[in-house]
GROMACS .gro file of C-alpha atoms in nm:
model
  177
    1MET     CA    1   1.830  -1.465  -2.354
    2ALA     CA    2   1.614  -1.336  -2.067
    3ASN     CA    3   1.728  -1.081  -1.821
    4PHE     CA    4   1.679  -1.198  -1.465
    5LEU     CA    5   1.628  -0.984  -1.156
    6ASP     CA    6   1.918  -1.105  -0.942
    7ILE     CA    7   1.882  -0.834  -0.675
    8ILE     CA    8   1.548  -0.684  -0.608
    9GLU     CA    9   1.541  -0.367  -0.393
   10TRP     CA   10   1.388  -0.022  -0.373
   11PHE     CA   11   1.509   0.312  -0.234
   12ASP     CA   12   1.254   0.584  -0.171
   13ASP     CA   13   1.457   0.912  -0.220
   14SER     CA   14   1.148   1.142  -0.207
   15GLY     CA   15   1.010   1.030   0.127
   16GLU     CA   16   0.663   1.048  -0.030
   17GLU     CA   17   0.632   0.720  -0.197
   18ILE     CA   18   0.409   0.467  -0.017
   19VAL     CA   19   0.414   0.189  -0.278
   20HIS     CA   20   0.664   0.103  -0.544
   21ARG     CA   21   0.615  -0.195  -0.787
   22ILE     CA   22   0.905  -0.376  -0.957
   23PRO     CA   23   0.881  -0.372  -1.247
   24GLU     CA   24   0.650  -0.063  -1.263
   25SER     CA   25   0.438  -0.243  -1.522
   26GLY     CA   26   0.408  -0.606  -1.632
   27SER     CA   27   0.612  -0.876  -1.460
   28ALA     CA   28   0.977  -0.971  -1.469
   29GLU     CA   29   1.164  -1.288  -1.459
   30THR     CA   30   1.354  -1.394  -1.149
   31LYS     CA   31   1.474  -1.722  -1.019
   32PHE     CA   32   1.534  -1.904  -0.696
   33GLY     CA   33   1.859  -1.787  -0.545
   34SER     CA   34   1.792  -1.420  -0.631
   35GLN     CA   35   1.834  -1.173  -0.345
   36LEU     CA   36   1.549  -0.960  -0.212
   37VAL     CA   37   1.653  -0.662  -0.006
   38VAL     CA   38   1.381  -0.522   0.218
   39ARG     CA   39   1.489  -0.196   0.398
   40PRO     CA   40   1.384  -0.099   0.750
   41SER     CA   41   1.025   0.028   0.759
   42GLN     CA   42   0.944  -0.159   0.430
   43ALA     CA   43   0.760  -0.478   0.343
   44ALA     CA   44   0.768  -0.658   0.004
   45VAL     CA   45   0.473  -0.848  -0.139
   46PHE     CA   46   0.540  -1.109  -0.409
   47PHE     CA   47   0.262  -1.130  -0.674
   48ARG     CA   48   0.210  -1.390  -0.945
   49ASP     CA   49  -0.082  -1.366  -1.189
   50GLY     CA   50  -0.238  -1.088  -0.979
   51GLN     CA   51  -0.234  -1.295  -0.653
   52ALA     CA   52  -0.028  -1.212  -0.345
   53MET     CA   53   0.191  -1.507  -0.281
   54ASP     CA   54   0.407  -1.399   0.026
   55VAL     CA   55   0.499  -1.099   0.227
   56PHE     CA   56   0.858  -1.034   0.333
   57GLY     CA   57   0.980  -0.810   0.617
   58GLU     CA   58   1.299  -0.622   0.674
   59GLY     CA   59   1.625  -0.793   0.583
   60ARG     CA   60   1.810  -0.967   0.293
   61HIS     CA   61   1.624  -1.270   0.168
   62THR     CA   62   1.751  -1.533  -0.069
   63LEU     CA   63   1.456  -1.658  -0.266
   64SER     CA   64   1.415  -2.027  -0.205
   65THR     CA   65   1.150  -2.298  -0.182
   66GLN     CA   66   1.155  -2.243   0.203
   67ASN     CA   67   1.065  -1.874   0.198
   68ILE     CA   68   0.816  -1.868  -0.079
   69PRO     CA   69   0.610  -2.179  -0.013
   70LEU     CA   70   0.294  -2.070  -0.201
   71LEU     CA   71   0.482  -1.974  -0.512
   72THR     CA   72   0.693  -2.289  -0.495
   73LYS     CA   73   0.388  -2.510  -0.468
   74PHE     CA   74   0.243  -2.334  -0.777
   75LEU     CA   75   0.557  -2.365  -0.983
   76THR     CA   76   0.635  -2.733  -0.900
   77LYS     CA   77   0.284  -2.887  -0.909
   78MET     CA   78   0.099  -2.671  -1.158
   79VAL     CA   79   0.376  -2.566  -1.406
   80GLY     CA   80   0.632  -2.850  -1.342
   81PHE     CA   81   0.942  -2.618  -1.285
   82GLY     CA   82   1.221  -2.723  -1.059
   83GLU     CA   83   1.392  -2.519  -0.791
   84LYS     CA   84   1.632  -2.322  -1.020
   85SER     CA   85   1.384  -2.247  -1.292
   86PRO     CA   86   1.292  -1.888  -1.374
   87PHE     CA   87   0.950  -1.750  -1.286
   88ARG     CA   88   0.767  -1.431  -1.358
   89VAL     CA   89   0.661  -1.217  -1.068
   90GLU     CA   90   0.590  -0.861  -0.960
   91VAL     CA   91   0.733  -0.736  -0.631
   92VAL     CA   92   0.550  -0.464  -0.455
   93PHE     CA   93   0.747  -0.267  -0.189
   94ILE     CA   94   0.538  -0.091   0.077
   95ASN     CA   95   0.666   0.184   0.292
   96LEU     CA   96   0.555   0.111   0.652
   97LYS     CA   97   0.663   0.435   0.816
   98THR     CA   98   0.409   0.681   0.957
   99PHE     CA   99   0.333   0.966   0.713
  100THR     CA  100   0.255   1.283   0.917
  101LYS     CA  101   0.200   1.588   0.701
  102PHE     CA  102  -0.166   1.539   0.601
  103LYS     CA  103  -0.430   1.810   0.661
  104TRP     CA  104  -0.804   1.802   0.636
  105GLY     CA  105  -1.077   2.066   0.656
  106THR     CA  106  -1.411   2.170   0.539
  107LYS     CA  107  -1.393   2.338   0.194
  108GLU     CA  108  -1.692   2.562   0.278
  109PRO     CA  109  -1.884   2.615   0.611
  110VAL     CA  110  -2.121   2.334   0.685
  111PRO     CA  111  -2.481   2.428   0.779
  112PHE     CA  112  -2.580   2.276   1.120
  113ARG     CA  113  -2.915   2.304   1.288
  114ASP     CA  114  -2.829   2.385   1.646
  115ALA     CA  115  -3.107   2.315   1.908
  116GLN     CA  116  -3.060   2.650   2.069
  117LEU     CA  117  -2.915   2.885   1.807
  118GLY     CA  118  -3.094   2.766   1.500
  119VAL     CA  119  -2.886   2.716   1.179
  120VAL     CA  120  -2.513   2.787   1.225
  121ARG     CA  121  -2.241   2.752   0.978
  122LEU     CA  122  -1.946   2.542   1.103
  123ARG     CA  123  -1.590   2.504   0.983
  124ALA     CA  124  -1.344   2.235   1.093
  125PHE     CA  125  -0.988   2.140   1.013
  126GLY     CA  126  -0.701   1.937   1.149
  127ASN     CA  127  -0.414   1.706   1.088
  128PHE     CA  128  -0.392   1.335   1.039
  129VAL     CA  129  -0.133   1.065   1.003
  130MET     CA  130  -0.135   0.747   0.793
  131ARG     CA  131   0.051   0.414   0.819
  132VAL     CA  132  -0.007   0.096   0.619
  133LYS     CA  133  -0.086  -0.185   0.865
  134ASP     CA  134  -0.151  -0.476   0.627
  135PRO     CA  135   0.063  -0.450   0.315
  136SER     CA  136  -0.115  -0.712   0.104
  137LEU     CA  137  -0.461  -0.576   0.184
  138PHE     CA  138  -0.349  -0.216   0.109
  139VAL     CA  139  -0.211  -0.318  -0.233
  140ASN     CA  140  -0.512  -0.519  -0.329
  141LYS     CA  141  -0.787  -0.279  -0.207
  142ILE     CA  142  -0.639   0.071  -0.258
  143VAL     CA  143  -0.333   0.062  -0.485
  144GLY     CA  144  -0.427  -0.210  -0.737
  145THR     CA  145  -0.191  -0.234  -1.040
  146MET     CA  146  -0.036   0.104  -1.017
  147GLY     CA  147   0.340   0.115  -1.044
  148ARG     CA  148   0.378   0.390  -0.789
  149PHE     CA  149   0.151   0.516  -0.518
  150THR     CA  150   0.242   0.839  -0.322
  151THR     CA  151   0.110   1.043  -0.031
  152GLU     CA  152  -0.054   1.272  -0.285
  153ASP     CA  153  -0.252   0.976  -0.421
  154ILE     CA  154  -0.390   0.875  -0.084
  155GLU     CA  155  -0.445   1.215   0.075
  156GLY     CA  156  -0.765   1.310  -0.109
  157TYR     CA  157  -0.917   0.966  -0.052
  158LEU     CA  158  -0.848   0.988   0.325
  159ARG     CA  159  -0.970   1.343   0.350
  160ASP     CA  160  -1.300   1.238   0.179
  161ILE     CA  161  -1.338   0.964   0.443
  162ILE     CA  162  -1.274   1.208   0.734
  163MET     CA  163  -1.514   1.469   0.595
  164SER     CA  164  -1.786   1.199   0.553
  165ARG     CA  165  -1.745   1.085   0.912
  166PHE     CA  166  -1.742   1.448   1.030
  167ASN     CA  167  -2.074   1.514   0.855
  168ASP     CA  168  -2.221   1.187   0.999
  169LEU     CA  169  -2.106   1.300   1.345
  170LEU     CA  170  -2.285   1.631   1.306
  171GLY     CA  171  -2.605   1.484   1.188
  172GLU     CA  172  -2.630   1.188   1.421
  173HIS     CA  173  -2.480   1.281   1.753
  174LEU     CA  174  -2.473   1.661   1.807
  175LYS     CA  175  -2.774   1.862   1.920
  176SER     CA  176  -2.594   2.181   2.004
  177VAL     CA  177  -2.251   2.334   1.949
   0.00000   0.00000   0.00000
């Protein structure tokens, strides 16, 4: 006999988790009538066979043919299941809060040819914040199939983007410091 997910929810006790997948690997059986609990500052994306089916916002959602139209269409027309039949899904919860404790900086001084001073060595540093704007896009393009994705996982990636843009700015737009 299969175990069904009757209540699907996620709590982030650490405050550092951006994405949490249920189950963390593979997929689980659930059925129409199950409850999906999405907390404030969260979104939940339903996936089937690697494809995002629907995105849910804050609240308690009873899974039905009305609120999962893409998945329902797939199950009834392609597979032949009825409304109460079980289906295998992954649910990815995304934390939508603004994460604020990120820092960036040059690892070493960056040589810059100043129009008046010649070659100078510059250092730069600062803070940045991050917030997920499009949950489905973020999961598909950045997170992939990882079961968990934390601030530590994204920090290096974003820091590299900032440093790349900083170097572009120095080379293309500045003539003198």
